[in-house]
Coordinates of C-alpha atoms in Angstrom, one line a residue:
Chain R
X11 CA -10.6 -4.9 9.5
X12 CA -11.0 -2.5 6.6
X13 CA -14.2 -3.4 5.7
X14 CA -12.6 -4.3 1.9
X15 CA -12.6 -8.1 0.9
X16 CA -11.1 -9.7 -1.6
X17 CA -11.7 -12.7 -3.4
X18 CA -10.1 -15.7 -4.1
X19 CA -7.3 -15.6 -1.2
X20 CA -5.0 -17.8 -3.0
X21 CA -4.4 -18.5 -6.5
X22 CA -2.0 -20.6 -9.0
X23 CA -2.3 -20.8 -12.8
X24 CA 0.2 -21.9 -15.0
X25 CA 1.6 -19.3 -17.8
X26 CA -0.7 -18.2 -20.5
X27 CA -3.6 -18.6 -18.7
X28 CA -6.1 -15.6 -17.7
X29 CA -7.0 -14.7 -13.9
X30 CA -9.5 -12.6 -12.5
X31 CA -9.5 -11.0 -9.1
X32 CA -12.3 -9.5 -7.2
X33 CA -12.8 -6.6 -4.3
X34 CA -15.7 -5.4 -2.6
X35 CA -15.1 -2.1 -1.6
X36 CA -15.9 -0.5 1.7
X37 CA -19.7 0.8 2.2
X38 CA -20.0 4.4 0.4
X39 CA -16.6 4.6 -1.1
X40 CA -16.4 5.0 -4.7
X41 CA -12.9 4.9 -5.4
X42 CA -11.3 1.4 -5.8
X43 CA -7.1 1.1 -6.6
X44 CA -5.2 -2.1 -7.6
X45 CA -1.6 -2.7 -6.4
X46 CA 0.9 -5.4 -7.2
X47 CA 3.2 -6.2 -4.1
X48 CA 6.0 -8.9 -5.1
X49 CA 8.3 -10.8 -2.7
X50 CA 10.2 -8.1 -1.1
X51 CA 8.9 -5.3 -2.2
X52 CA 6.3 -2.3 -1.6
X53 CA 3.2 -2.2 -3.6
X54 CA 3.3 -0.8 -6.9
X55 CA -0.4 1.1 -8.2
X56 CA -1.6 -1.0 -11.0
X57 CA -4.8 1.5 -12.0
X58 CA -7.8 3.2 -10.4
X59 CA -11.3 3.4 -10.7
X60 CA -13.6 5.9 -10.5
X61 CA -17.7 5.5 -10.9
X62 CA -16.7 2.8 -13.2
X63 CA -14.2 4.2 -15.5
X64 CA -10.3 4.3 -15.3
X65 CA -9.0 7.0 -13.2
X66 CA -5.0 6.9 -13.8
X67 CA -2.5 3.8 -14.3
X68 CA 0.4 2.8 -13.4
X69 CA 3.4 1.4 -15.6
X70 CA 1.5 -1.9 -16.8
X71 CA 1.0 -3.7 -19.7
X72 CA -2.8 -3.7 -21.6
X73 CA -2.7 -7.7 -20.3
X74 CA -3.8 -5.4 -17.2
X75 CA -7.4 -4.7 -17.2
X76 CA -10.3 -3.7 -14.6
X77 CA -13.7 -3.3 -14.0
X78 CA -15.8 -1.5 -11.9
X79 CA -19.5 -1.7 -11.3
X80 CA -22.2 -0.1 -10.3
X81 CA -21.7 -1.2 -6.1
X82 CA -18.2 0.0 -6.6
X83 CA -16.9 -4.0 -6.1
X84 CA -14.4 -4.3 -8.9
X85 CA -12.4 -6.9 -10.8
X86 CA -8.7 -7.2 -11.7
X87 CA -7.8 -8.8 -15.0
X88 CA -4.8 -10.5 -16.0
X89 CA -4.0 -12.3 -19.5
X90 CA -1.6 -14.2 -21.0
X91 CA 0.5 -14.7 -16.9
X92 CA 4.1 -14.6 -17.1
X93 CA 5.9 -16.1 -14.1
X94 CA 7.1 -12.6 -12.6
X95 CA 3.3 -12.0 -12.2
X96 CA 3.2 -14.0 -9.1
X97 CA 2.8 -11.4 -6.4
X98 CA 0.1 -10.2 -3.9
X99 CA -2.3 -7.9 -5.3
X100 CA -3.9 -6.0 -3.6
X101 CA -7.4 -3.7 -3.8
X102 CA -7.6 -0.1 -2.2
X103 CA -11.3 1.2 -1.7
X104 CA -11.2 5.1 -1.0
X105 CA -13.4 8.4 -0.7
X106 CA -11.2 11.1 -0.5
X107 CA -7.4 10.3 0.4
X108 CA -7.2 7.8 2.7
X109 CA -6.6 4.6 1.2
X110 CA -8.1 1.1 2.9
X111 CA -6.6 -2.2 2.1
X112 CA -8.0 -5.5 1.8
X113 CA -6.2 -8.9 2.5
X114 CA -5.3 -9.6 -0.7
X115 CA -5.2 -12.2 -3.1
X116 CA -1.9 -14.3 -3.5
X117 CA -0.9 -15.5 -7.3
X118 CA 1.5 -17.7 -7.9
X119 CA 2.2 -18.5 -11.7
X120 CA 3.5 -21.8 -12.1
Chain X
X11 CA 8.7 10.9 -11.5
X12 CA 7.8 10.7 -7.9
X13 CA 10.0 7.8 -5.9
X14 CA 9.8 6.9 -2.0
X15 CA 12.9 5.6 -0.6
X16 CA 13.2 3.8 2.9
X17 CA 16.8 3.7 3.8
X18 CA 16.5 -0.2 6.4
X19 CA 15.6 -2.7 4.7
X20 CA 15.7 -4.9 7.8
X21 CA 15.8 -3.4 11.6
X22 CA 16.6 -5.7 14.8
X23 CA 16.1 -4.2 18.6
X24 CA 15.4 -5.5 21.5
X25 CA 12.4 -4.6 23.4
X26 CA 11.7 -1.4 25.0
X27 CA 14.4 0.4 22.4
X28 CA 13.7 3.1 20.4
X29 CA 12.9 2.9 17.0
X30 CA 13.2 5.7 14.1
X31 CA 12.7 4.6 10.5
X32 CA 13.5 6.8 8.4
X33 CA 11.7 7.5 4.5
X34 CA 12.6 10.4 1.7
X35 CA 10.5 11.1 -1.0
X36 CA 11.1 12.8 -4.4
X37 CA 8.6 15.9 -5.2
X38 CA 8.6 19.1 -5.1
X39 CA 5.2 20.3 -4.7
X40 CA 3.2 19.3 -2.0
X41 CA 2.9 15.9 -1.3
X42 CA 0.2 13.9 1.4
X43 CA 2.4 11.5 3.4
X44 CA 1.6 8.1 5.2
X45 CA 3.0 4.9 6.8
X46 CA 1.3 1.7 6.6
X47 CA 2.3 -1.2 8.3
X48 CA 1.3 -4.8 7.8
X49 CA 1.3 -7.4 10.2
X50 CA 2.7 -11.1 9.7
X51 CA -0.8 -12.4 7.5
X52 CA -2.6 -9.2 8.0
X53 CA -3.2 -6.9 5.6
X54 CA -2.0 -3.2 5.4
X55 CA -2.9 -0.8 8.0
X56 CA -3.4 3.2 8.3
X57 CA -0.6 3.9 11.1
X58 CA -0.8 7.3 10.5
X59 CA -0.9 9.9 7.7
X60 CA 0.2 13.9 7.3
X61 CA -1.7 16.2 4.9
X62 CA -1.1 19.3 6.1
X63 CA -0.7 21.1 9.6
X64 CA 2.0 20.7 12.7
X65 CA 5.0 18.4 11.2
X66 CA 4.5 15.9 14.2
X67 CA 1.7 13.6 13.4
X68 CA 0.8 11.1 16.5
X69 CA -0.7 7.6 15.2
X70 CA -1.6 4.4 16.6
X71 CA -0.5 2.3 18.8
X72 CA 2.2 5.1 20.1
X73 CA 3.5 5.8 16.6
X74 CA 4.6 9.4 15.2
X75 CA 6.0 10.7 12.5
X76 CA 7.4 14.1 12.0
X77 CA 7.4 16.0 8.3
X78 CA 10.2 18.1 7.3
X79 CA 9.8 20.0 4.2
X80 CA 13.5 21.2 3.9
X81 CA 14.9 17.4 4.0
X82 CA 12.1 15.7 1.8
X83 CA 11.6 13.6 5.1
X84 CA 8.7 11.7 6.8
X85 CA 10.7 9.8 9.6
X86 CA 8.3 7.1 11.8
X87 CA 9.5 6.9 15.2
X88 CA 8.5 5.0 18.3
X89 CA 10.0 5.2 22.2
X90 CA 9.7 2.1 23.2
X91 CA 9.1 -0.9 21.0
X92 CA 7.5 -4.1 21.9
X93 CA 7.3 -7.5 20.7
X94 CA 4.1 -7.0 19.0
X95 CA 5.5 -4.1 16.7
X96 CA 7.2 -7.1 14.6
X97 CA 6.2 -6.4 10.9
X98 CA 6.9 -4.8 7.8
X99 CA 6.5 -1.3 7.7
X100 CA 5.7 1.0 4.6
X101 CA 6.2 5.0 3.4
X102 CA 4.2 6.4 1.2
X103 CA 3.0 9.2 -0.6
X104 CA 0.8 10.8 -2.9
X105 CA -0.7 14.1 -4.1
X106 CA -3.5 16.1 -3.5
X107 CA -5.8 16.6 -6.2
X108 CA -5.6 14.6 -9.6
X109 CA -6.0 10.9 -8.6
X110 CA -5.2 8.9 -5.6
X111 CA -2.3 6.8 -6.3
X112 CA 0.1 6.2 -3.8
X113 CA 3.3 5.4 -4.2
X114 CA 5.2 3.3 -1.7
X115 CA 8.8 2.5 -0.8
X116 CA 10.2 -0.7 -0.7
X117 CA 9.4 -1.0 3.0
X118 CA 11.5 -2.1 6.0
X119 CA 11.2 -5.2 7.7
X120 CA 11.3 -4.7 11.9
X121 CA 11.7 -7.8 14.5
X122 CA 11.2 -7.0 18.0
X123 CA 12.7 -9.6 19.9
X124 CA 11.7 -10.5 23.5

């Protein structure tokens, strides 16, 4: 175990609708990362946090958002689903390089 | 733009085989390199990562990967496979300094069978 958890495991929501997704990072690490993994594929970086502003971001769309707060935990926002948004996202808490991975939380779009 | 590519998508062997995956990467400058691997239902684990140093980097669970500069390669190899090593296994990469974003391949799927 990483020591990151992720919150809610599973997910569905129909398209249109808005989801968040929340990480609690690993004790003392300030850094948090958001992936997307679909079916089949590796995990494609989403954006980053950084003491609680937006480090770097991947290729995205603005229906993409995050927080991050004070404890470092952080939340993944998604509006207006489309159906290819159903994928395993994941959260990334690091300090220096070394990225660790929590579970996950599995959205299907329906 | 920087791109990882893992050239199996899907590897069979039988136990006790050998096992070499093999990953490129597209940079030029210097680059931090790392495999991940994740489990049936787990999530993704640290097997074993090269920033800088001797080319051969041991990890766990007998793992190693060796780094050469001239080929753009980060190879993960294993003597002897077992059962348990069944999972999907991930390159990736990123770059020192600037922010921490890794970029991954697409991975390759392994199944060890008995």
């Amino acid at each position: 175990e990483t020591g990151v958890t992720q919150s809610p495991t599973h997910l569905i929501k129909t398209r249109g609708q808005q989801v968040t997704l929340r990480c609690s990072s690993q004790s003392g690490h300030n850094t948090v990362s958001w992936y997307q993994q679909a079916l089949g594929q590796g995990p494609q970086f989403i954006f980053q946090y950084y003491r609680e502003e937006e480090n770097g971001r991947g290729n995205f769309p603005p229906r993409f958002s995050g927080l991050q707060f004070p404890n470092y935990s952080s939340e993944l926002n998604v509006n207006a689903l489309e159906l290819d948004d159903s994928a395993l996202y994941l959260c990334a808490s690091s300090l220096a390089n070394e990225q660790f991975f929590g579970p996950g939380t599995r959205l299907t779009v329906l | 733009a920087q791109s990882v590519s893992q050239h199996n998508h899907h590897v069979i062997l039988s136990e006790a085989a050998s096992l070499e995956l093999g990953c490129n990467y597209s940079y030029g400058g210097t680059v931090n390199l790392f495999w991940y691997v994740q489990y049936p239902g787990q999530h993704l684990q640290l097997l074993l990562k090269y920033f800088s140093g001797d080319p051969l980097v041991k990890g766990i669970k007998g793992f190693e990967a060796e780094f050469i500069k001239s080929k753009f390669s980060f190879n993960l190899r294993k003597p002897s496979v077992q059962w348990s090593d069944t999972a999907e296994y991930f390159c990736a990469v990123n770059t020192p300094g600037g922010y921490n974003k890794l970029i991954f391949g697409a991975g390759t799927r392994l199944a060890v069978h008995p």
